[in-house]
Tab-separated table of C-alpha atoms in Angstrom:
chain	number	residue	atom	x	y	z
E	1426	MET	CA	-17.790	95.217	74.243
E	1427	ARG	CA	-16.884	92.057	76.327
E	1428	GLY	CA	-19.318	90.486	74.471
E	1429	LYS	CA	-17.483	91.064	71.166
E	1430	ALA	CA	-14.339	89.343	72.555
E	1431	VAL	CA	-16.421	86.182	74.017
E	1432	ILE	CA	-17.582	86.219	70.356
E	1433	GLU	CA	-14.313	86.691	68.771
E	1434	LYS	CA	-12.653	83.495	71.626
E	1435	ALA	CA	-15.280	81.398	71.051
E	1436	ALA	CA	-15.427	82.308	67.157
E	1437	CYS	CA	-18.933	82.139	66.768
E	1438	ALA	CA	-17.962	84.194	63.404
E	1439	ALA	CA	-17.022	80.693	61.929
E	1440	CYS	CA	-20.735	80.017	61.357
E	1441	HIS	CA	-22.522	83.490	61.392
E	1442	ALA	CA	-21.738	86.799	60.097
E	1443	ILE	CA	-22.263	89.011	62.970
E	1444	PRO	CA	-21.787	92.582	62.082
E	1445	GLY	CA	-18.685	94.018	63.540
E	1446	ILE	CA	-16.817	90.827	62.709
E	1447	LYS	CA	-14.819	91.712	60.122
E	1448	TRP	CA	-13.562	88.021	59.313
E	1449	PRO	CA	-14.087	85.453	59.267
E	1450	GLN	CA	-18.154	85.504	58.455
E	1451	GLY	CA	-19.220	82.258	57.958
E	1452	GLU	CA	-22.111	80.987	55.829
E	1453	LEU	CA	-23.217	77.649	57.703
E	1454	GLY	CA	-25.190	79.388	59.995
E	1455	PRO	CA	-27.563	82.476	59.743
E	1456	SER	CA	-26.564	86.072	59.772
E	1457	LEU	CA	-27.311	87.511	63.033
E	1458	ASP	CA	-27.340	91.123	61.158
E	1459	GLY	CA	-30.718	92.891	62.637
E	1460	PHE	CA	-30.747	90.071	65.104
E	1461	ALA	CA	-31.849	92.558	68.028
E	1462	ASP	CA	-35.254	92.965	66.154
E	1463	GLN	CA	-35.683	89.591	64.893
E	1464	GLY	CA	-38.874	87.976	66.874
E	1465	MET	CA	-37.589	84.278	67.317
E	1466	ILE	CA	-34.506	82.293	68.429
E	1467	ALA	CA	-33.705	79.563	65.720
E	1468	GLY	CA	-37.364	80.167	64.735
E	1469	ARG	CA	-38.785	78.401	67.819
E	1470	PHE	CA	-38.455	80.305	70.935
E	1471	SER	CA	-39.230	84.229	71.637
E	1472	ASN	CA	-36.371	86.132	71.545
E	1473	ARG	CA	-35.787	86.666	75.257
E	1474	PRO	CA	-32.304	87.813	76.450
E	1475	ASP	CA	-32.621	84.708	79.256
E	1476	LEU	CA	-33.752	82.288	76.293
E	1477	LEU	CA	-30.986	83.291	73.875
E	1478	VAL	CA	-28.074	82.938	76.730
E	1479	ARG	CA	-29.354	79.552	77.302
E	1480	TYR	CA	-29.261	78.820	73.449
E	1481	ILE	CA	-25.694	80.493	73.178
E	1482	ARG	CA	-24.590	77.723	75.632
E	1483	ASN	CA	-26.432	74.598	74.753
E	1484	ALA	CA	-28.572	74.850	71.594
E	1485	PRO	CA	-28.520	71.468	71.044
E	1486	SER	CA	-30.725	71.111	74.944
E	1487	MET	CA	-33.434	73.307	73.106
E	1488	THR	CA	-33.140	72.145	68.944
E	1489	PRO	CA	-32.156	68.527	69.050
E	1490	GLY	CA	-30.010	67.938	65.751
E	1491	THR	CA	-29.170	71.711	64.997
E	1492	ALA	CA	-25.634	71.682	63.841
E	1493	MET	CA	-24.872	74.725	66.518
E	1494	PRO	CA	-23.169	72.815	69.604
E	1495	ALA	CA	-22.856	73.636	73.031
E	1496	MET	CA	-20.277	76.246	73.615
E	1497	PRO	CA	-17.889	76.499	75.677
E	1498	ILE	CA	-18.364	79.662	77.649
E	1499	SER	CA	-19.863	80.571	81.141
E	1500	GLU	CA	-23.368	81.798	81.879
E	1501	GLY	CA	-21.473	85.125	81.942
E	1502	GLU	CA	-19.658	84.972	79.033
E	1503	ALA	CA	-22.748	84.161	77.454
E	1504	ARG	CA	-24.624	86.960	78.847
E	1505	ASP	CA	-22.036	89.056	77.471
E	1506	ALA	CA	-22.316	87.729	73.823
E	1507	ALA	CA	-26.009	87.800	73.984
E	1508	ALA	CA	-26.039	91.837	75.298
E	1509	TYR	CA	-23.726	92.148	72.045
E	1510	LEU	CA	-26.468	90.465	69.850
E	1511	TYR	CA	-29.110	92.787	71.411
E	1512	THR	CA	-27.218	95.806	69.783
E	1513	LEU	CA	-27.139	94.503	66.190
E	1514	HIS	CA	-30.588	96.284	64.963
E	1515	ASP	CA	-32.102	96.791	61.716
E	1516	ARG	CA	-30.381	99.064	59.619
J	247	MET	CA	2.983	90.339	76.281
J	248	GLN	CA	0.262	87.355	76.298
J	249	PRO	CA	2.253	84.579	75.236
J	250	LEU	CA	-1.174	82.595	74.419
J	251	ILE	CA	-2.515	82.305	71.000
J	252	PHE	CA	-5.525	80.684	70.002
J	253	THR	CA	-7.345	82.606	67.433
J	254	ARG	CA	-6.852	84.648	64.469
J	255	PHE	CA	-7.607	87.904	66.318
J	256	MET	CA	-5.109	87.366	69.120
J	257	THR	CA	-2.434	85.787	65.883
J	258	VAL	CA	-2.790	89.271	64.634
J	259	GLU	CA	-1.965	90.740	68.323
J	260	GLY	CA	0.642	88.125	68.214
J	261	LEU	CA	2.242	89.691	65.334
J	262	ALA	CA	1.287	92.937	65.630
J	263	GLY	CA	0.325	93.317	69.006
J	264	TRP	CA	1.964	95.830	71.584
J	265	PRO	CA	5.012	95.177	72.019
J	266	PRO	CA	5.742	94.847	68.507
J	267	PRO	CA	6.856	91.137	68.403
J	268	VAL	CA	10.159	91.790	66.341
J	269	PHE	CA	11.317	93.688	69.611
J	270	ASP	CA	9.972	91.397	72.126
J	271	PRO	CA	12.347	88.116	71.384
J	272	ALA	CA	11.803	85.187	73.116
J	273	GLY	CA	15.069	83.725	72.159
J	274	PRO	CA	18.736	84.105	71.272
J	275	PHE	CA	18.271	83.810	67.505
J	276	ALA	CA	15.318	86.628	67.824
J	277	GLY	CA	17.362	88.162	70.090
J	278	SER	CA	20.483	88.993	67.702
J	279	ILE	CA	18.441	90.195	64.892
J	280	THR	CA	16.455	92.435	67.433
J	281	THR	CA	20.041	93.910	68.908
J	282	LEU	CA	20.874	94.371	64.928
J	283	ALA	CA	17.681	96.254	64.156
J	284	TRP	CA	18.328	98.584	67.021
J	285	VAL	CA	22.213	99.118	65.978
J	286	LEU	CA	21.116	99.710	62.497
J	287	THR	CA	18.639	102.029	63.842
J	288	GLY	CA	20.852	104.082	66.027
J	289	MET	CA	23.197	104.085	62.863
J	290	ALA	CA	20.479	105.706	60.732
J	291	VAL	CA	19.765	107.983	63.468
J	292	ALA	CA	23.192	109.448	63.681
J	293	VAL	CA	24.281	109.573	59.780
J	294	LEU	CA	20.728	111.789	59.516
J	295	ALA	CA	22.121	114.018	62.828
J	296	ILE	CA	25.265	114.248	60.785
J	297	VAL	CA	23.604	115.272	57.639
J	298	LEU	CA	21.183	117.974	59.039
J	299	LEU	CA	24.402	119.096	60.746
J	300	ALA	CA	26.181	119.639	57.789
J	301	ILE	CA	23.286	121.669	55.515
J	302	TRP	CA	22.905	123.723	58.759
J	303	THR	CA	26.236	124.889	58.703
J	304	ALA	CA	26.392	124.795	54.881
J	305	LEU	CA	23.096	127.520	55.067
J	306	LYS	CA	24.232	129.264	58.396
J	307	GLY	CA	27.467	128.196	59.576
J	308	ARG	CA	30.558	130.609	59.802
J	309	PRO	CA	32.260	131.206	56.268
J	310	ALA	CA	35.649	129.488	56.863
J	311	LEU	CA	33.435	126.436	58.253
J	312	ARG	CA	31.478	126.912	55.052
J	313	LYS	CA	34.081	126.292	52.763
J	314	ARG	CA	35.837	123.308	54.449
J	315	LEU	CA	32.590	121.733	54.387
J	316	GLY	CA	32.397	122.117	50.538
J	317	GLY	CA	36.064	121.671	49.748
J	318	GLU	CA	37.119	118.413	47.848
J	319	ARG	CA	38.882	117.019	51.155
J	320	MET	CA	35.458	116.781	53.046
J	321	ILE	CA	33.925	114.651	49.821
J	322	TRP	CA	36.384	112.326	49.871
J	323	ILE	CA	36.376	111.762	53.780
J	324	GLY	CA	32.793	112.029	54.096
J	325	GLY	CA	31.155	111.123	50.932
J	326	VAL	CA	33.562	108.227	50.578
J	327	ALA	CA	35.754	106.897	53.424
J	328	PHE	CA	32.843	107.008	55.811
J	329	PRO	CA	30.233	105.047	54.272
J	330	VAL	CA	32.588	102.192	52.855
J	331	VAL	CA	34.225	101.966	56.153
J	332	VAL	CA	31.320	102.311	58.521
J	333	LEU	CA	28.960	100.482	56.042
J	334	THR	CA	31.654	97.210	55.394
J	335	LEU	CA	31.958	96.741	58.893
J	336	LEU	CA	28.678	97.171	59.653
J	337	LEU	CA	28.024	94.432	57.197
J	338	ILE	CA	30.731	91.854	58.817
J	339	TRP	CA	29.581	92.124	62.315
J	340	GLY	CA	26.091	92.085	61.196
J	341	LEU	CA	26.295	88.838	59.049
J	342	SER	CA	28.357	87.132	61.687
J	343	LEU	CA	26.239	88.086	64.742
J	344	THR	CA	23.217	86.371	62.572
J	345	SER	CA	25.355	83.647	61.130
J	346	GLY	CA	24.251	80.823	63.611
J	347	ILE	CA	20.922	80.714	62.598
J	348	SER	CA	21.110	79.903	58.962
J	349	LYS	CA	24.269	77.712	59.386
J	350	PRO	CA	24.523	73.961	58.019
J	351	ILE	CA	22.434	70.804	60.064
J	352	ALA	CA	24.894	69.338	62.105
J	353	GLY	CA	24.607	65.527	63.215
J	354	THR	CA	23.442	66.542	66.818
J	355	ASP	CA	20.986	69.106	65.889
J	356	MET	CA	17.225	68.321	66.548
J	357	ARG	CA	15.525	68.862	63.064
J	358	ILE	CA	12.253	69.464	61.703
J	359	ARG	CA	11.141	69.419	58.344
J	360	VAL	CA	8.655	72.202	57.588
J	361	SER	CA	7.000	72.119	54.372
J	362	GLY	CA	4.880	75.395	52.802
J	363	GLU	CA	1.704	73.957	50.830
J	364	MET	CA	-1.226	76.407	49.793
J	365	TRP	CA	-2.010	77.728	52.454
J	366	TRP	CA	-1.304	75.228	55.159
J	367	TRP	CA	2.063	74.131	56.670
J	368	ARG	CA	2.939	70.361	56.698
J	369	VAL	CA	5.668	69.193	59.569
J	370	SER	CA	7.349	66.510	59.732
J	371	TYR	CA	9.949	65.214	63.033
J	372	LEU	CA	13.274	63.943	61.618
J	373	ASP	CA	15.854	61.866	63.638
J	374	GLY	CA	19.530	62.562	63.027
J	375	GLN	CA	19.870	60.837	59.722
J	376	GLY	CA	17.070	62.872	58.323
J	377	ARG	CA	14.467	60.506	58.339
J	378	GLU	CA	10.608	61.133	59.784
J	379	ILE	CA	9.168	59.735	62.570
J	380	LEU	CA	6.581	62.220	63.264
J	381	ARG	CA	3.677	63.784	60.742
J	382	ASP	CA	1.646	66.774	61.927
J	383	ALA	CA	0.627	70.117	60.701
J	384	ASN	CA	0.225	73.834	61.333
J	385	GLU	CA	1.836	73.872	64.701
J	386	ILE	CA	5.214	72.967	65.368
J	387	HIS	CA	6.348	71.721	68.779
J	388	ILE	CA	9.637	72.256	70.277
J	389	PRO	CA	11.833	71.802	73.450
J	390	ALA	CA	12.361	75.228	75.515
J	391	GLY	CA	16.050	76.437	76.114
J	392	GLN	CA	16.958	74.120	73.139
J	393	THR	CA	17.926	74.753	69.214
J	394	VAL	CA	15.720	73.496	66.457
J	395	ALA	CA	16.875	73.427	63.418
J	396	LEU	CA	14.179	73.984	60.720
J	397	GLU	CA	14.286	72.313	57.222
J	398	LEU	CA	12.019	74.835	55.444
J	399	THR	CA	11.061	73.219	51.698
J	400	SER	CA	7.421	73.922	49.882
J	401	ALA	CA	5.257	71.834	47.825
J	402	ASP	CA	4.227	74.557	45.800
J	403	VAL	CA	4.983	78.400	45.165
J	404	ILE	CA	6.930	80.781	47.534
J	405	HIS	CA	6.132	81.237	50.653
J	406	SER	CA	7.796	82.579	54.055
J	407	PHE	CA	8.389	81.102	57.517
J	408	TRP	CA	8.359	83.820	60.349
J	409	VAL	CA	7.869	83.042	63.752
J	410	PRO	CA	9.228	87.033	64.823
J	411	ARG	CA	9.884	86.041	68.508
J	412	LEU	CA	11.812	83.221	67.520
J	413	SER	CA	14.166	83.687	64.972
J	414	GLY	CA	14.106	85.274	61.483
J	415	LYS	CA	12.199	85.198	58.156
J	416	LEU	CA	13.385	82.653	55.744
J	417	ASP	CA	12.040	81.868	51.933
J	418	MET	CA	10.702	78.073	51.492
J	419	ILE	CA	11.520	77.842	48.001
J	420	PRO	CA	10.185	74.504	45.758
J	421	GLY	CA	13.112	72.223	45.154
J	422	ARG	CA	15.297	73.825	47.810
J	423	THR	CA	16.063	73.255	51.641
J	424	ASN	CA	16.669	76.550	53.517
J	425	VAL	CA	17.661	76.029	56.823
J	426	MET	CA	16.764	78.062	59.696
J	427	ARG	CA	17.466	77.648	63.186
J	428	ILE	CA	14.534	78.438	66.171
J	429	GLN	CA	14.509	78.697	70.066
J	430	ALA	CA	12.541	79.708	72.687
J	431	ASP	CA	13.902	80.131	76.134
J	432	LYS	CA	10.473	79.668	77.889
J	433	PRO	CA	8.075	77.078	77.076
J	434	GLY	CA	4.872	79.567	75.717
J	435	VAL	CA	2.883	79.302	72.483
J	436	TYR	CA	4.550	81.569	69.954
J	437	GLY	CA	2.192	82.518	66.437
J	438	GLY	CA	3.648	82.546	62.950
J	439	GLN	CA	2.826	83.547	59.448
J	440	CYS	CA	3.487	83.124	56.400
J	441	ALA	CA	5.159	86.278	54.934
J	442	GLU	CA	5.397	85.871	51.026
J	443	TYR	CA	2.505	86.485	48.950
J	444	CYS	CA	1.263	82.706	47.803
J	445	GLY	CA	-2.212	83.427	46.253
J	446	GLY	CA	-5.430	83.612	47.648
J	447	PRO	CA	-6.213	83.318	51.439
J	448	HIS	CA	-2.037	83.886	52.253
J	449	ALA	CA	-3.600	86.204	54.857
J	450	LEU	CA	-4.766	83.383	56.757
J	451	MET	CA	-1.924	80.717	56.785
J	452	GLY	CA	-0.776	80.913	59.933
J	453	PHE	CA	0.524	78.696	62.954
J	454	VAL	CA	1.967	78.094	65.808
J	455	VAL	CA	4.721	76.951	67.537
J	456	VAL	CA	4.518	75.490	71.260
J	457	ALA	CA	7.605	75.310	73.380
J	458	HIS	CA	7.498	72.842	76.596
J	459	THR	CA	10.010	72.064	78.820
J	460	PRO	CA	12.481	69.493	77.482
J	461	GLU	CA	10.460	67.009	79.909
J	462	ASP	CA	7.619	67.647	78.879
J	463	PHE	CA	8.496	67.845	74.720
J	464	GLY	CA	9.728	64.219	75.824
J	465	ARG	CA	6.457	62.810	76.543
J	466	TRP	CA	4.596	64.627	73.957
J	467	MET	CA	7.095	62.988	71.478
J	468	ALA	CA	6.531	59.567	73.589
J	469	SER	CA	2.940	60.147	73.324
J	470	ARG	CA	2.548	60.637	69.471
J	471	GLN	CA	4.328	57.514	68.664
J	472	ALA	CA	1.315	55.573	69.521
J	473	PRO	CA	-1.912	55.640	67.120
J	474	PRO	CA	-4.610	58.353	68.371
J	475	PRO	CA	-7.323	56.701	70.589
J	476	ALA	CA	-10.242	54.775	69.026
J	477	PRO	CA	-13.421	56.683	69.003
J	478	ALA	CA	-15.281	56.440	72.387
J	479	THR	CA	-18.950	56.916	72.011
J	480	ASN	CA	-21.831	56.139	69.406
J	481	GLU	CA	-21.423	59.042	68.047
J	482	ALA	CA	-17.695	59.590	67.293
J	483	ARG	CA	-17.857	55.932	65.836
J	484	ARG	CA	-20.279	57.061	63.638
J	485	GLY	CA	-18.369	60.117	62.660
J	486	ALA	CA	-14.939	58.246	61.966
J	487	ALA	CA	-17.416	55.965	59.583
J	488	LEU	CA	-18.694	59.057	58.084
J	489	PHE	CA	-15.264	60.544	58.141
J	490	ALA	CA	-14.422	57.119	55.782
J	491	SER	CA	-17.233	57.381	53.878
J	492	ALA	CA	-17.801	61.230	52.792
J	493	GLY	CA	-14.439	61.302	51.282
J	494	CYS	CA	-12.019	62.993	54.194
J	495	ALA	CA	-9.534	60.651	54.137
J	496	ALA	CA	-8.540	60.797	49.854
J	497	CYS	CA	-7.278	64.275	51.801
J	498	HIS	CA	-6.882	63.564	55.227
J	499	ALA	CA	-4.795	61.022	57.124
J	500	VAL	CA	-5.172	59.700	60.638
J	501	ALA	CA	-2.565	57.404	62.191
J	502	GLY	CA	-3.465	53.693	62.670
J	503	THR	CA	-7.004	53.969	60.686
J	504	SER	CA	-7.776	53.528	56.731
J	505	ALA	CA	-7.310	57.129	56.264
J	506	ASN	CA	-4.380	57.812	54.462
J	507	GLY	CA	-4.547	61.029	52.127
J	508	LEU	CA	-1.275	63.070	51.954
J	509	ALA	CA	-2.608	66.500	49.957
J	510	GLY	CA	-4.155	67.584	53.261
J	511	PRO	CA	-3.076	68.237	56.866
J	512	ASP	CA	-2.505	64.995	58.711
J	513	LEU	CA	-5.621	64.924	61.443
J	514	SER	CA	-4.163	62.062	63.603
J	515	TYR	CA	-3.865	64.590	67.054
J	516	VAL	CA	-6.099	67.253	65.528
J	517	GLY	CA	-8.476	67.193	68.542
J	518	ALA	CA	-4.990	68.325	70.466
J	519	ARG	CA	-4.359	70.846	68.297
J	520	ARG	CA	-4.542	74.915	69.376
J	521	THR	CA	-5.640	76.372	66.414
J	522	LEU	CA	-8.158	75.202	63.191
J	523	GLY	CA	-7.247	75.988	59.553
J	524	ALA	CA	-3.768	77.075	59.843
J	525	GLY	CA	-3.525	78.835	63.123
J	526	ILE	CA	-6.755	81.139	61.926
J	527	LEU	CA	-9.443	79.291	64.422
J	528	PRO	CA	-10.028	78.080	68.076
J	529	ASN	CA	-9.830	74.464	68.245
J	530	ASN	CA	-13.852	74.355	69.633
J	531	ARG	CA	-16.561	72.085	68.388
J	532	GLY	CA	-18.466	74.784	66.906
J	533	ALA	CA	-15.763	75.804	65.208
J	534	MET	CA	-14.961	72.383	63.822
J	535	ILE	CA	-18.185	72.058	63.042
J	536	GLY	CA	-17.981	75.485	61.248
J	537	TRP	CA	-15.205	74.599	58.972
J	538	ILE	CA	-16.041	71.355	58.207
J	539	GLY	CA	-19.645	72.761	57.078
J	540	ASN	CA	-18.251	75.354	55.163
J	541	SER	CA	-14.321	75.969	55.027
J	542	GLN	CA	-14.723	78.378	52.088
J	543	ALA	CA	-16.615	81.253	53.608
J	544	ILE	CA	-14.031	80.983	56.187
J	545	LYS	CA	-11.199	80.291	53.846
J	546	PRO	CA	-12.282	81.644	50.817
J	547	ALA	CA	-10.342	79.277	47.832
J	548	ASN	CA	-8.842	76.933	50.017
J	549	ARG	CA	-8.684	73.462	49.161
J	550	MET	CA	-11.141	71.934	50.971
J	551	PRO	CA	-14.378	71.644	49.512
J	552	ALA	CA	-17.352	73.070	51.523
J	553	TYR	CA	-19.315	69.807	52.897
J	554	THR	CA	-22.968	71.873	52.838
J	555	MET	CA	-24.594	68.583	51.511
J	556	LEU	CA	-23.914	66.534	54.594
J	557	PRO	CA	-27.293	66.965	57.213
J	558	ALA	CA	-26.139	68.797	60.265
J	559	GLU	CA	-26.127	65.985	62.628
J	560	ASP	CA	-23.392	63.997	60.333
J	561	LEU	CA	-21.116	67.457	60.667
J	562	LYS	CA	-21.127	67.233	63.949
J	563	ALA	CA	-20.919	63.376	64.332
J	564	ILE	CA	-17.409	64.123	62.294
J	565	ALA	CA	-16.549	67.217	64.760
J	566	VAL	CA	-16.951	64.480	67.535
J	567	TYR	CA	-14.638	62.082	66.393
J	568	LEU	CA	-11.973	64.260	64.841
J	569	GLU	CA	-11.772	66.355	68.651
J	570	GLY	CA	-11.503	62.811	69.798
J	571	LEU	CA	-7.966	62.622	68.009
J	572	LYS	CA	-5.950	63.881	71.172
């Protein structure tokens, strides 16, 4: 579960409730529960791994004005985090 | 053990990881407590072994032995004299071993006052006369290899100051100053935590102690005498203006600006801090935005309100301004 470790280190959960992360469960951004079954990323881009990795690393370049900043993680780390998000299916 | 502690997850690791920090002292004061703990544990095991042996003898031993074990003499020796002598010696030894930790402040001690507040830590660096020379919060910087005397107090309820790898655990009591010494033998980052239930988000009241080499510590202290750099970009300048207009300055101070609120942590150099929210989040832009926007979801009942009324670009501008304060 390298992706989970990345998510914990970067504190994604400060803004997003993410299944598997007990604390924090931020409420500034959307919950990522069931993310793997969601059709769109940020309501704009189809939910494909390559776009998700790009979005995680640099959201403002894709949706200017979003509160989500570019995250200080590497391409590989973003891929791991994306892999974790794709385990989050609707229950 | 990995000494770098950046997030809550790792702070928990720093307090409850393996080896347990209480058995992994990083300085002489924590070391003496560890020694005491091992000796007391050893004594407890030895006494338990003696008692088990006595029980076994009483049940299965030879009649002559059993008779002696049940005699009045054995009660006086084993039941009265032995515990009185052993416990008295252990008490005297234990108190003298750890007496250096809390001895009164002397003229030459480096002094830092730490005040527990619901639910963060106000930190003041003092000169030899006890005058404040620097304000900070949620992070304590010390020179490695030197003893630092902490003056521990509280602004509201009873808290308890605990950095398991550097010293003991001492209550912070309103209206009182308790002295505890800490020392780190090597540079590093050491996790700390409030150890006395103080209401609401007590469990999320952490901090870090950063030990520098003495030269680095001198440079750090010198750099902090000046106000932080002025915002360098348009976005940061907009953030500084928002910081004032959104009311942040009512509770937070930033040296060199009109922000002089005292109710919350001093933010003069918040961009240089290792953690946000009092030792619980890593200090990156996302965590900063998440904290400003809705700290109540992260640390429920803390005294900073959620600022979800601010649009995303404003939250971001304030975060950009604050991360430049370093």
